[in-house]
Short mmCIF file of C-alpha atoms and ligand atoms in Angstrom, two decimals:
data_model
loop_
_atom_site.label_atom_id
_atom_site.label_comp_id
_atom_site.label_asym_id
_atom_site.label_seq_id
_atom_site.Cartn_x
_atom_site.Cartn_y
_atom_site.Cartn_z
CA UNK T 97 -139.90 -15.65 -205.04
CA UNK T 98 -140.68 -15.09 -201.36
CA UNK T 99 -141.67 -11.80 -199.73
CA UNK T 100 -138.12 -11.17 -198.52
CA UNK T 101 -136.77 -11.46 -202.05
CA UNK T 102 -139.56 -9.36 -203.56
CA UNK T 103 -138.86 -6.61 -201.02
CA UNK T 104 -135.11 -6.72 -201.69
CA UNK T 105 -135.73 -6.47 -205.42
CA UNK T 106 -138.10 -3.50 -205.07
CA UNK T 107 -135.77 -1.69 -202.65
CA UNK T 108 -132.97 -2.18 -205.16
CA UNK T 109 -135.17 -0.75 -207.93
CA UNK T 110 -136.24 2.31 -205.92
CA UNK T 111 -132.69 2.91 -204.70
CA UNK T 112 -131.36 2.61 -208.24
CA UNK T 113 -133.84 5.31 -209.31
CA UNK T 114 -132.98 7.59 -206.40
CA UNK T 115 -129.27 6.86 -206.48
CA UNK T 116 -129.19 5.97 -202.77
CA UNK T 117 -127.14 3.21 -201.24
CA UNK T 118 -129.55 1.88 -198.63
CA UNK T 119 -133.27 1.81 -197.86
CA UNK T 120 -134.56 4.67 -195.70
CA UNK T 121 -135.48 3.58 -192.17
CA UNK T 122 -138.24 5.15 -190.11
CA UNK T 123 -137.35 6.61 -186.73
CA UNK T 124 -138.01 3.83 -184.24
CA UNK T 125 -140.44 4.91 -181.55
CA UNK T 126 -140.04 3.70 -177.98
CA UNK T 127 -141.64 0.36 -177.19
CA UNK T 128 -144.60 0.66 -174.82
CA UNK T 129 -144.66 -1.34 -171.61
CA UNK T 130 -147.93 -0.89 -169.77
CA UNK T 131 -149.11 -1.90 -166.31
CA UNK T 132 -152.57 -2.23 -164.80
CA UNK T 133 -153.47 -1.03 -161.31
CA UNK T 134 -156.24 -3.29 -160.07
CA UNK T 135 -158.99 -2.30 -157.65
CA UNK T 136 -156.91 -3.32 -154.60
CA UNK T 137 -154.10 -1.00 -155.77
CA UNK T 138 -156.48 1.91 -156.20
CA UNK T 139 -158.20 1.44 -152.85
CA UNK T 140 -154.98 0.98 -150.86
CA UNK T 141 -151.58 2.01 -152.24
CA UNK T 142 -152.92 4.59 -154.72
CA UNK T 143 -155.35 6.11 -152.23
CA UNK T 144 -152.64 8.38 -150.80
CA UNK T 145 -150.38 11.01 -152.45
CA UNK T 146 -147.30 9.13 -151.16
CA UNK T 147 -148.52 5.85 -152.63
CA UNK T 148 -149.20 7.47 -155.99
CA UNK T 149 -145.73 9.02 -156.03
CA UNK T 150 -144.20 5.62 -155.16
CA UNK T 151 -146.09 4.14 -158.11
CA UNK T 152 -144.96 6.88 -160.49
CA UNK T 153 -141.35 6.29 -159.42
CA UNK T 154 -141.75 2.51 -159.89
CA UNK T 155 -143.19 3.00 -163.39
CA UNK T 156 -140.23 5.21 -164.34
CA UNK T 157 -137.74 2.65 -162.99
CA UNK T 158 -139.40 -0.11 -165.02
CA UNK T 159 -139.88 1.87 -168.26
CA UNK T 160 -143.65 1.63 -167.89
CA UNK T 161 -145.32 4.47 -169.79
CA UNK T 162 -148.98 3.42 -170.07
CA UNK T 163 -151.25 2.71 -167.12
CA UNK T 164 -154.64 0.99 -166.99
CA UNK T 165 -156.52 2.08 -163.86
CA UNK T 166 -159.14 -0.46 -162.84
CA UNK T 167 -162.56 0.74 -161.73
CA UNK T 168 -164.31 -2.57 -160.93
CA UNK T 169 -163.36 -6.19 -160.08
CA UNK T 170 -165.03 -9.03 -158.22
CA UNK T 171 -167.95 -6.87 -157.13
CA UNK T 172 -165.73 -4.13 -155.72
CA UNK T 173 -165.78 -0.64 -157.24
CA UNK T 174 -163.30 2.22 -156.90
CA UNK T 175 -165.05 5.57 -156.18
CA UNK T 176 -165.12 7.82 -159.25
CA UNK T 177 -163.42 10.72 -157.46
CA UNK T 178 -160.48 8.52 -156.50
CA UNK T 179 -160.18 7.23 -160.08
CA UNK T 180 -160.04 10.85 -161.29
CA UNK T 181 -157.35 11.74 -158.77
CA UNK T 182 -155.20 8.77 -159.78
CA UNK T 183 -155.77 9.45 -163.49
CA UNK T 184 -154.90 13.13 -163.26
CA UNK T 185 -151.82 12.63 -161.11
CA UNK T 186 -150.52 9.90 -163.43
CA UNK T 187 -151.18 12.07 -166.49
CA UNK T 188 -149.40 14.99 -164.86
CA UNK T 189 -146.39 12.68 -164.48
CA UNK T 190 -146.36 12.14 -168.27
CA UNK T 191 -148.03 8.72 -168.28
CA UNK T 192 -150.65 7.66 -170.81
CA UNK T 193 -153.66 6.59 -168.74
CA UNK T 194 -156.63 4.40 -169.61
CA UNK T 195 -159.02 2.21 -167.69
CA UNK T 196 -159.35 -1.45 -166.79
CA UNK T 197 -162.57 -3.31 -166.01
CA UNK T 198 -163.17 -6.84 -164.76
CA UNK T 199 -166.76 -8.03 -165.19
CA UNK T 200 -166.91 -10.42 -162.24
CA UNK T 201 -169.61 -10.65 -159.56
CA UNK T 202 -171.52 -7.83 -161.25
CA UNK T 203 -174.85 -8.85 -159.77
CA UNK T 204 -175.01 -7.41 -156.23
CA UNK T 205 -177.28 -10.27 -155.13
CA UNK T 206 -174.66 -12.96 -155.87
CA UNK T 207 -171.61 -11.11 -154.53
CA UNK T 208 -171.89 -12.57 -151.05
CA UNK T 209 -172.13 -16.05 -152.55
CA UNK T 210 -168.96 -15.47 -154.57
CA UNK T 211 -166.83 -14.34 -151.64
CA UNK T 212 -163.81 -16.61 -151.34
CA UNK T 213 -164.32 -18.09 -154.78
CA UNK T 214 -161.42 -18.24 -157.21
CA UNK T 215 -161.26 -15.35 -159.71
CA UNK T 216 -162.15 -17.75 -162.49
CA UNK T 217 -165.41 -18.79 -160.76
CA UNK T 218 -166.83 -15.29 -160.51
CA UNK T 219 -168.06 -15.04 -164.11
CA UNK T 220 -171.46 -13.52 -164.82
CA UNK T 221 -174.76 -14.73 -166.21
CA UNK T 222 -175.41 -12.48 -169.19
CA UNK T 223 -179.10 -13.36 -169.49
CA UNK T 224 -179.63 -11.81 -166.05
CA UNK T 225 -181.14 -8.30 -166.46
CA UNK T 226 -179.57 -7.18 -163.15
CA UNK T 227 -176.11 -8.17 -164.42
CA UNK T 228 -176.65 -6.33 -167.70
CA UNK T 229 -177.87 -3.21 -165.87
CA UNK T 230 -174.79 -3.18 -163.63
CA UNK T 231 -172.60 -3.86 -166.68
CA UNK T 232 -174.04 -0.81 -168.48
CA UNK T 233 -173.51 1.38 -165.41
CA UNK T 234 -169.91 0.31 -164.78
CA UNK T 235 -168.97 0.51 -168.47
CA UNK T 236 -170.41 4.05 -168.68
CA UNK T 237 -168.59 5.08 -165.50
CA UNK T 238 -165.21 3.90 -166.83
CA UNK T 239 -165.86 5.31 -170.32
CA UNK T 240 -166.63 8.75 -168.90
CA UNK T 241 -163.15 8.79 -167.35
CA UNK T 242 -160.97 7.11 -169.98
CA UNK T 243 -160.67 6.95 -173.78
CA UNK T 244 -159.61 3.29 -173.67
CA UNK T 245 -160.50 0.58 -171.17
CA UNK T 246 -159.12 -2.96 -171.19
CA UNK T 247 -161.34 -5.81 -169.99
CA UNK T 248 -159.43 -8.36 -167.92
CA UNK T 249 -159.94 -12.04 -168.89
CA UNK T 250 -163.29 -12.56 -167.24
CA UNK T 251 -165.79 -11.61 -169.92
CA UNK T 252 -166.38 -15.33 -170.49
CA UNK T 253 -169.20 -17.28 -168.86
CA UNK T 254 -169.89 -20.86 -167.88
CA UNK T 255 -173.45 -20.20 -166.75
CA UNK T 256 -175.89 -23.10 -167.16
CA UNK T 257 -178.81 -21.59 -165.22
CA UNK T 258 -182.40 -22.33 -166.28
CA UNK T 259 -182.73 -18.97 -168.03
CA UNK T 260 -179.51 -19.52 -170.04
CA UNK T 261 -180.55 -23.11 -170.82
CA UNK T 262 -183.87 -21.86 -172.15
CA UNK T 263 -182.23 -19.11 -174.20
CA UNK T 264 -179.76 -21.66 -175.59
CA UNK T 265 -182.53 -23.89 -176.97
CA UNK T 266 -181.17 -26.57 -179.28
CA UNK T 267 -177.85 -24.81 -179.91
CA UNK T 268 -174.62 -26.09 -178.33
CA UNK T 269 -173.39 -24.27 -175.24
CA UNK T 270 -170.35 -23.09 -177.21
CA UNK T 271 -172.43 -21.58 -180.02
CA UNK T 272 -174.93 -20.06 -177.61
CA UNK T 273 -172.24 -18.49 -175.44
CA UNK T 274 -170.26 -17.16 -178.43
CA UNK T 275 -173.38 -15.39 -179.68
CA UNK T 276 -174.14 -14.12 -176.19
CA UNK T 277 -170.66 -12.69 -175.56
CA UNK T 278 -170.56 -11.11 -179.02
CA UNK T 279 -173.82 -9.34 -178.14
CA UNK T 280 -172.36 -8.34 -174.76
CA UNK T 281 -169.37 -6.83 -176.62
CA UNK T 282 -171.75 -4.81 -178.80
CA UNK T 283 -173.66 -3.74 -175.70
CA UNK T 284 -170.43 -2.66 -173.98
CA UNK T 285 -169.38 -0.67 -177.04
CA UNK T 286 -172.77 1.07 -177.21
CA UNK T 287 -172.79 1.90 -173.47
CA UNK T 288 -169.21 3.20 -173.66
CA UNK T 289 -169.85 5.35 -176.75
CA UNK T 290 -172.96 6.88 -175.16
CA UNK T 291 -170.84 8.03 -172.22
CA UNK T 292 -167.78 9.01 -174.27
CA UNK T 293 -167.85 8.76 -178.08
CA UNK T 294 -164.03 8.52 -178.10
CA UNK T 295 -163.92 5.55 -175.74
CA UNK T 296 -162.86 2.09 -176.94
CA UNK T 297 -163.24 -0.97 -174.76
CA UNK T 298 -160.65 -3.66 -175.43
CA UNK T 299 -161.48 -7.35 -175.16
CA UNK T 300 -158.48 -9.18 -173.68
CA UNK T 301 -158.54 -12.89 -174.37
CA UNK T 302 -156.97 -15.26 -171.82
CA UNK T 303 -154.02 -17.56 -172.50
CA UNK T 304 -156.21 -20.73 -172.41
CA UNK T 305 -157.06 -20.66 -176.11
CA UNK T 306 -158.11 -24.33 -176.36
CA UNK T 307 -161.39 -23.64 -174.49
CA UNK T 308 -162.23 -20.22 -175.91
CA UNK T 309 -165.41 -21.22 -177.70
CA UNK T 310 -166.75 -23.32 -174.84
CA UNK T 311 -166.46 -20.25 -172.58
CA UNK T 312 -168.03 -17.97 -175.18
CA UNK T 313 -165.05 -16.27 -176.84
CA UNK T 314 -165.27 -15.85 -180.60
CA UNK T 315 -161.95 -14.10 -181.16
CA UNK T 316 -162.71 -12.56 -184.56
CA UNK T 317 -166.31 -11.53 -183.78
CA UNK T 318 -165.55 -10.07 -180.33
CA UNK T 319 -162.55 -8.13 -181.62
CA UNK T 320 -164.67 -6.72 -184.44
CA UNK T 321 -167.57 -5.85 -182.12
CA UNK T 322 -165.32 -3.70 -179.90
CA UNK T 323 -162.70 -2.72 -182.48
CA UNK T 324 -159.81 -3.64 -180.22
CA UNK T 325 -158.36 -6.78 -178.62
CA UNK T 326 -155.40 -8.02 -176.57
CA UNK T 327 -154.10 -11.49 -175.82
CA UNK T 328 -152.88 -13.19 -172.63
CA UNK T 329 -149.36 -14.62 -172.92
CA UNK T 330 -149.04 -15.79 -169.30
CA UNK T 331 -147.53 -19.29 -169.60
CA UNK T 332 -146.20 -19.36 -166.00
CA UNK T 333 -144.65 -22.52 -164.48
CA UNK T 334 -147.08 -25.01 -165.95
CA UNK T 335 -147.81 -23.71 -169.45
CA UNK T 336 -146.17 -24.65 -172.73
CA UNK T 337 -143.12 -22.40 -172.66
CA UNK T 338 -143.21 -21.20 -176.28
CA UNK T 339 -146.97 -20.65 -176.23
CA UNK T 340 -146.52 -16.95 -175.49
CA UNK T 341 -144.84 -16.59 -178.90
CA UNK T 342 -147.39 -18.76 -180.68
CA UNK T 343 -150.54 -17.24 -179.18
CA UNK T 344 -149.34 -13.69 -179.75
CA UNK T 345 -148.58 -14.39 -183.41
CA UNK T 346 -151.86 -16.31 -183.82
CA UNK T 347 -153.94 -13.59 -182.11
CA UNK T 348 -152.43 -10.96 -184.42
CA UNK T 349 -153.96 -12.95 -187.29
CA UNK T 350 -157.16 -14.21 -185.63
CA UNK T 351 -158.29 -10.72 -184.55
CA UNK T 352 -157.81 -9.41 -188.08
CA UNK T 353 -154.96 -7.14 -187.01
CA UNK T 354 -156.87 -5.68 -184.04
CA UNK T 355 -154.62 -7.20 -181.34
CA UNK T 356 -153.00 -4.31 -179.50
CA UNK T 357 -150.49 -6.36 -177.52
CA UNK T 358 -149.70 -9.18 -175.11
CA UNK T 359 -150.33 -9.35 -171.35
CA UNK T 360 -148.59 -11.65 -168.90
CA UNK T 361 -148.16 -11.90 -165.15
CA UNK T 362 -146.06 -13.35 -162.34
CA UNK T 363 -148.76 -15.61 -160.91
CA UNK T 364 -147.62 -19.21 -160.38
CA UNK T 365 -144.18 -18.29 -161.63
CA UNK T 366 -141.52 -19.68 -159.31
CA UNK T 367 -138.56 -18.78 -161.53
CA UNK T 368 -138.03 -15.09 -162.44
CA UNK T 369 -136.22 -16.30 -165.58
CA UNK T 370 -139.54 -17.79 -166.66
CA UNK T 371 -141.15 -14.39 -166.16
CA UNK T 372 -138.80 -12.68 -168.59
CA UNK T 373 -139.12 -15.65 -170.95
CA UNK T 374 -142.80 -14.65 -171.26
CA UNK T 375 -141.70 -11.10 -172.06
CA UNK T 376 -139.26 -12.26 -174.75
CA UNK T 377 -141.74 -14.59 -176.41
CA UNK T 378 -144.52 -11.99 -176.31
CA UNK T 379 -142.27 -9.60 -178.22
CA UNK T 380 -140.97 -12.30 -180.59
CA UNK T 381 -144.62 -13.11 -181.36
CA UNK T 382 -145.11 -9.56 -182.60
CA UNK T 383 -146.82 -7.83 -179.66
CA UNK T 384 -147.23 -4.15 -180.56
CA UNK T 385 -147.17 -3.36 -176.83
CA UNK T 386 -146.70 -5.36 -173.62
CA UNK T 387 -148.71 -5.12 -170.41
CA UNK T 388 -147.31 -6.21 -167.05
CA UNK T 389 -150.15 -7.47 -164.85
CA UNK T 390 -150.24 -5.93 -162.29
CA UNK T 391 -148.79 -3.22 -160.06
CA UNK T 392 -150.24 -4.86 -156.94
CA UNK T 393 -148.32 -8.08 -157.60
CA UNK T 394 -145.10 -6.64 -158.93
CA UNK T 395 -144.55 -3.66 -156.69
CA UNK T 396 -146.86 -3.53 -153.68
CA UNK T 397 -144.88 -2.92 -150.49
CA UNK T 398 -146.17 -6.24 -149.09
CA UNK T 399 -146.79 -8.83 -151.80
CA UNK T 400 -150.17 -10.31 -150.94
CA UNK T 401 -150.42 -13.99 -150.09
CA UNK T 402 -153.80 -15.64 -150.08
CA UNK T 403 -153.52 -19.12 -148.57
CA UNK T 404 -156.96 -20.06 -149.89
CA UNK T 405 -155.80 -19.56 -153.43
CA UNK T 406 -153.26 -22.25 -154.24
CA UNK T 407 -152.19 -20.46 -157.39
CA UNK T 408 -151.02 -17.48 -155.40
CA UNK T 409 -148.77 -19.44 -153.07
CA UNK T 410 -145.74 -19.13 -155.29
CA UNK T 411 -144.70 -15.61 -154.44
CA UNK T 412 -141.63 -14.39 -156.23
CA UNK T 413 -143.38 -11.39 -157.68
CA UNK T 414 -140.80 -8.81 -156.62
CA UNK T 415 -138.03 -11.06 -157.97
CA UNK T 416 -139.92 -11.27 -161.27
CA UNK T 417 -140.19 -7.48 -161.43
CA UNK T 418 -136.46 -7.17 -160.74
CA UNK T 419 -135.63 -9.71 -163.47
CA UNK T 420 -137.74 -7.65 -165.87
CA UNK T 421 -136.03 -4.40 -164.81
CA UNK T 422 -132.59 -5.89 -165.46
CA UNK T 423 -133.63 -6.98 -168.94
CA UNK T 424 -135.90 -4.12 -170.08
CA UNK T 425 -133.22 -2.33 -172.14
CA UNK T 426 -132.58 -5.56 -174.02
CA UNK T 427 -136.29 -6.19 -174.44
CA UNK T 428 -136.68 -2.72 -175.96
CA UNK T 429 -133.91 -3.49 -178.43
CA UNK T 430 -135.56 -6.82 -179.22
CA UNK T 431 -138.90 -5.08 -179.83
CA UNK T 432 -137.26 -2.50 -182.12
CA UNK T 433 -135.81 -5.34 -184.21
CA UNK T 434 -139.09 -7.29 -184.45
CA UNK T 435 -141.25 -4.21 -185.10
CA UNK T 436 -142.26 -4.08 -188.76
CA UNK T 437 -140.65 -7.45 -189.51
CA UNK T 438 -142.53 -10.17 -191.35
CA UNK T 439 -142.73 -13.39 -189.36
CA UNK T 440 -141.75 -16.29 -191.62
CA UNK T 441 -141.59 -20.02 -191.08
CA UNK T 442 -143.56 -23.21 -191.44
CA UNK T 443 -147.16 -22.15 -192.00
CA UNK T 444 -149.32 -23.98 -189.46
CA UNK T 445 -153.04 -23.24 -189.65
CA UNK T 446 -155.50 -22.75 -186.84
CA UNK T 447 -158.82 -21.13 -187.65
CA UNK T 448 -159.92 -18.19 -185.53
CA UNK T 449 -162.82 -20.29 -184.17
CA UNK T 450 -160.91 -23.57 -183.65
CA UNK T 451 -161.17 -25.54 -180.40
CA UNK T 452 -158.70 -27.83 -178.61
CA UNK T 453 -154.92 -27.64 -178.21
CA UNK T 454 -152.78 -26.74 -181.18
CA UNK T 455 -149.89 -28.96 -182.32
CA UNK T 456 -147.93 -25.91 -183.44
CA UNK T 457 -147.31 -24.90 -179.82
CA UNK T 458 -145.32 -28.08 -179.13
CA UNK T 459 -143.76 -28.22 -182.60
CA UNK T 460 -141.83 -25.11 -181.61
CA UNK T 461 -139.97 -27.18 -178.98
CA UNK T 462 -138.31 -29.19 -181.76
CA UNK T 463 -136.86 -26.11 -183.44
CA UNK T 464 -139.70 -25.84 -185.96
CA UNK T 465 -140.13 -22.13 -186.75
CA UNK T 466 -143.92 -22.15 -186.69
CA UNK T 467 -145.75 -19.28 -188.36
CA UNK T 468 -149.38 -19.39 -187.20
CA UNK T 469 -151.86 -18.74 -190.00
CA UNK T 470 -155.65 -19.04 -190.11
CA UNK T 471 -155.80 -21.24 -193.23
CA UNK T 472 -153.68 -22.77 -196.00
CA UNK T 473 -151.00 -24.22 -193.75
CA UNK T 474 -148.90 -27.37 -194.11
CA UNK T 475 -151.07 -30.38 -194.87
CA UNK T 476 -149.37 -32.60 -192.28
CA UNK T 477 -146.58 -32.72 -189.74
CA UNK T 478 -145.10 -36.25 -189.84
CA UNK T 479 -143.37 -36.25 -186.42
CA UNK T 480 -144.37 -36.66 -182.77
CA UNK T 481 -144.02 -33.21 -181.23
CA UNK T 482 -144.63 -34.63 -177.72
CA UNK T 483 -141.12 -36.12 -177.77
CA UNK T 484 -139.36 -32.91 -178.78
CA UNK T 485 -138.59 -31.36 -175.40
CA UNK T 486 -136.09 -34.04 -174.35
CA UNK T 487 -134.83 -34.97 -177.83
CA UNK T 488 -131.14 -34.76 -178.79
CA UNK T 489 -129.94 -32.95 -181.90
CA UNK T 490 -129.49 -36.38 -183.56
CA UNK T 491 -133.09 -37.35 -182.69
CA UNK T 492 -134.32 -34.16 -184.35
CA UNK T 493 -132.26 -34.40 -187.53
CA UNK T 494 -135.20 -35.54 -189.68
CA UNK T 495 -137.34 -32.69 -188.27
CA UNK T 496 -134.63 -30.15 -189.03
CA UNK T 497 -134.28 -31.58 -192.57
CA UNK T 498 -138.04 -31.13 -193.04
CA UNK T 499 -137.80 -27.52 -191.80
CA UNK T 500 -134.79 -26.75 -194.03
CA UNK T 501 -136.66 -28.01 -197.08
CA UNK T 502 -139.52 -25.59 -196.38
CA UNK T 503 -137.79 -22.51 -195.01
CA UNK T 504 -134.17 -22.62 -196.18
CA UNK T 505 -133.01 -22.40 -192.54
CA UNK T 506 -130.98 -25.36 -191.23
CA UNK T 507 -130.81 -25.76 -187.48
CA UNK T 508 -128.81 -28.30 -185.56
CA UNK T 509 -129.76 -28.22 -181.88
CA UNK T 510 -131.33 -30.40 -179.19
CA UNK T 511 -134.98 -30.07 -178.21
CA UNK T 512 -136.21 -27.06 -176.27
CA UNK T 513 -134.24 -24.68 -178.44
CA UNK T 514 -136.84 -22.70 -180.37
CA UNK T 515 -136.23 -20.99 -183.69
CA UNK T 516 -138.12 -17.94 -185.03
CA UNK T 517 -137.39 -16.45 -188.43
CA UNK T 518 -138.15 -13.02 -189.83
CA UNK T 519 -137.60 -10.75 -192.79
CA UNK T 520 -137.38 -6.98 -192.45
CA UNK T 521 -136.51 -4.45 -195.12
CA UNK T 522 -135.46 -7.33 -197.33
CA UNK T 523 -133.03 -8.76 -194.76
CA UNK T 524 -133.37 -12.03 -192.92
CA UNK T 525 -132.81 -12.52 -189.25
CA UNK T 526 -133.51 -15.31 -186.77
CA UNK T 527 -133.96 -15.78 -183.04
CA UNK T 528 -132.82 -18.81 -181.05
CA UNK T 529 -134.18 -19.34 -177.53
CA UNK T 530 -132.68 -21.90 -175.14
CA UNK T 531 -135.44 -23.08 -172.79
CA UNK T 532 -133.12 -25.55 -171.05
CA UNK T 533 -131.53 -25.21 -167.68
CA UNK T 534 -128.17 -26.12 -169.19
CA UNK T 535 -126.01 -24.62 -171.92
CA UNK T 536 -126.58 -25.92 -175.45
CA UNK T 537 -124.54 -25.92 -178.65
CA UNK T 538 -126.29 -25.22 -181.91
CA UNK T 539 -125.55 -24.33 -185.51
CA UNK T 540 -127.79 -22.33 -187.80
CA UNK T 541 -127.38 -21.53 -191.49
CA UNK T 542 -129.41 -20.57 -194.54
CA UNK T 543 -129.20 -22.41 -197.83
CA UNK T 544 -128.65 -19.15 -199.71
CA UNK T 545 -125.40 -18.72 -197.76
CA UNK T 546 -124.34 -15.63 -195.82
CA UNK T 547 -122.70 -15.25 -192.45
CA UNK T 548 -124.67 -15.19 -189.21
CA UNK T 549 -123.91 -12.23 -187.01
CA UNK T 550 -125.12 -11.98 -183.42
CA UNK T 551 -127.20 -8.81 -183.17
CA UNK T 552 -128.52 -9.12 -179.62
CA UNK T 553 -128.32 -11.58 -176.72
CA UNK T 554 -130.39 -11.78 -173.53
CA UNK T 555 -130.15 -11.63 -170.59
CA UNK T 556 -126.66 -10.27 -171.42
CA UNK T 557 -124.33 -10.19 -174.39
CA UNK T 558 -122.01 -12.87 -172.98
CA UNK T 559 -124.90 -15.33 -172.55
CA UNK T 560 -124.52 -16.35 -176.19
CA UNK T 561 -121.21 -16.83 -177.95
CA UNK T 562 -120.34 -17.72 -181.53
CA UNK T 563 -117.21 -19.76 -182.22
CA UNK T 564 -115.03 -19.57 -185.32
CA UNK T 565 -116.30 -23.05 -186.25
CA UNK T 566 -119.86 -21.69 -186.55
CA UNK T 567 -120.94 -23.21 -183.22
CA UNK T 568 -123.34 -21.11 -181.21
CA UNK T 569 -123.26 -21.66 -177.44
CA UNK T 570 -126.36 -20.52 -175.57
CA UNK T 571 -126.27 -20.23 -171.78
CA UNK T 572 -129.20 -21.72 -169.81
CA UNK T 573 -132.43 -19.72 -170.41
CA UNK T 574 -130.81 -17.34 -172.87
CA UNK T 575 -131.68 -16.15 -176.34
CA UNK T 576 -130.08 -14.34 -179.23
CA UNK T 577 -130.96 -12.63 -182.50
CA UNK T 578 -128.80 -13.27 -185.54
CA UNK T 579 -128.62 -11.24 -188.73
CA UNK T 580 -127.96 -13.13 -191.93
CA UNK T 581 -125.36 -11.06 -193.76
ZN1 LIG H 642 -177.38 -17.84 -166.71
#
């Protein structure tokens, strides 16, 4: 008996006792979309009353209710008085306000050397006492102002200096760095609590999970050390499209339930439809909240272009924000459906401290409803997931048979149609996402029978239609939720 059936049976029992006809449902609270204002925002646009009012209006238009005000990034600090002004004005407008901190170029003596370097090359050496001193000071400064502070990606390090090499000894770089960053997390927590006992720093892990350990991230240990974590779901143009779903669902497990949400951006995203695809998958993966990085990109009056940074050349940031705005009502409905639901599917294990790419990410592209777990997954997957994206429905028949045997759900669809299955309050529902740039036909059924009813379609209701013959037609880059009735 699976969880769905156990729940249905117990609801029936309780309802029989109480004489009610349906299970009580909790009042759904509004889904939280957040946005961070990076140092450049604070120093420029948010440094005037008019700019702050423009930001407050933009947040309202985009249903953003939680703001992370950044105090430090790439060696540049926002004056404390300005941070207070921004915080207080945002709070007065009804926004929930916390901090953001990016530990890059912390050592004043190396800042000049780092000028012009890519963001990802400005990591710190955490055996450097000057870096640790500056870290303590900046953490305390942010903690004194905010009760929660999110750390942008760059807590990792690739330092191989003589001091780090000596401290490493015979250990591998991965093991040494994981121990080092875990200690840095503990240090951050201590410095924050000294300044403000109510303050929690949040470690936000990047999207590039395959290299976490090499760069010093131990997801479980770091989350535990700080008591809070987030995950990056920014798949952009080049990433595996369904990874946002997979990494969100995996991070929820790997952090031991401490993952507060998913964060994505519009960098290197040439198609606004791809931007909202990240939003949909983040929510389908079970993100408790979503953070849009960042106000400077999405809303600044002049989107910044830095010709030295190739990854910033694709500038459709305002178009991405507009695509999100058009879809946010639907995304809120999607989040309300997924909230509290149990993700089901083919259990595919990846330990919290694993390294290298995960097959489950590409398995999704063949319609395999992957459920990331930390252990006790399927023993093997007897197909080549690298061929799934371009496969026809006929090519994938054996894969879909294999899935049906394990989950009860039978899909018939070409590759790049992803399936995600859930159970909530004893009722099953499923999501189908069409990643293709063309319409696709699919069928979906469960072996226990029952009719599929479209509950929600994005970007608009008419993007997905269901024929009398059971055929589902999904428009290019669309998705739908179906209840099994
Ligand atoms: Zn070093």
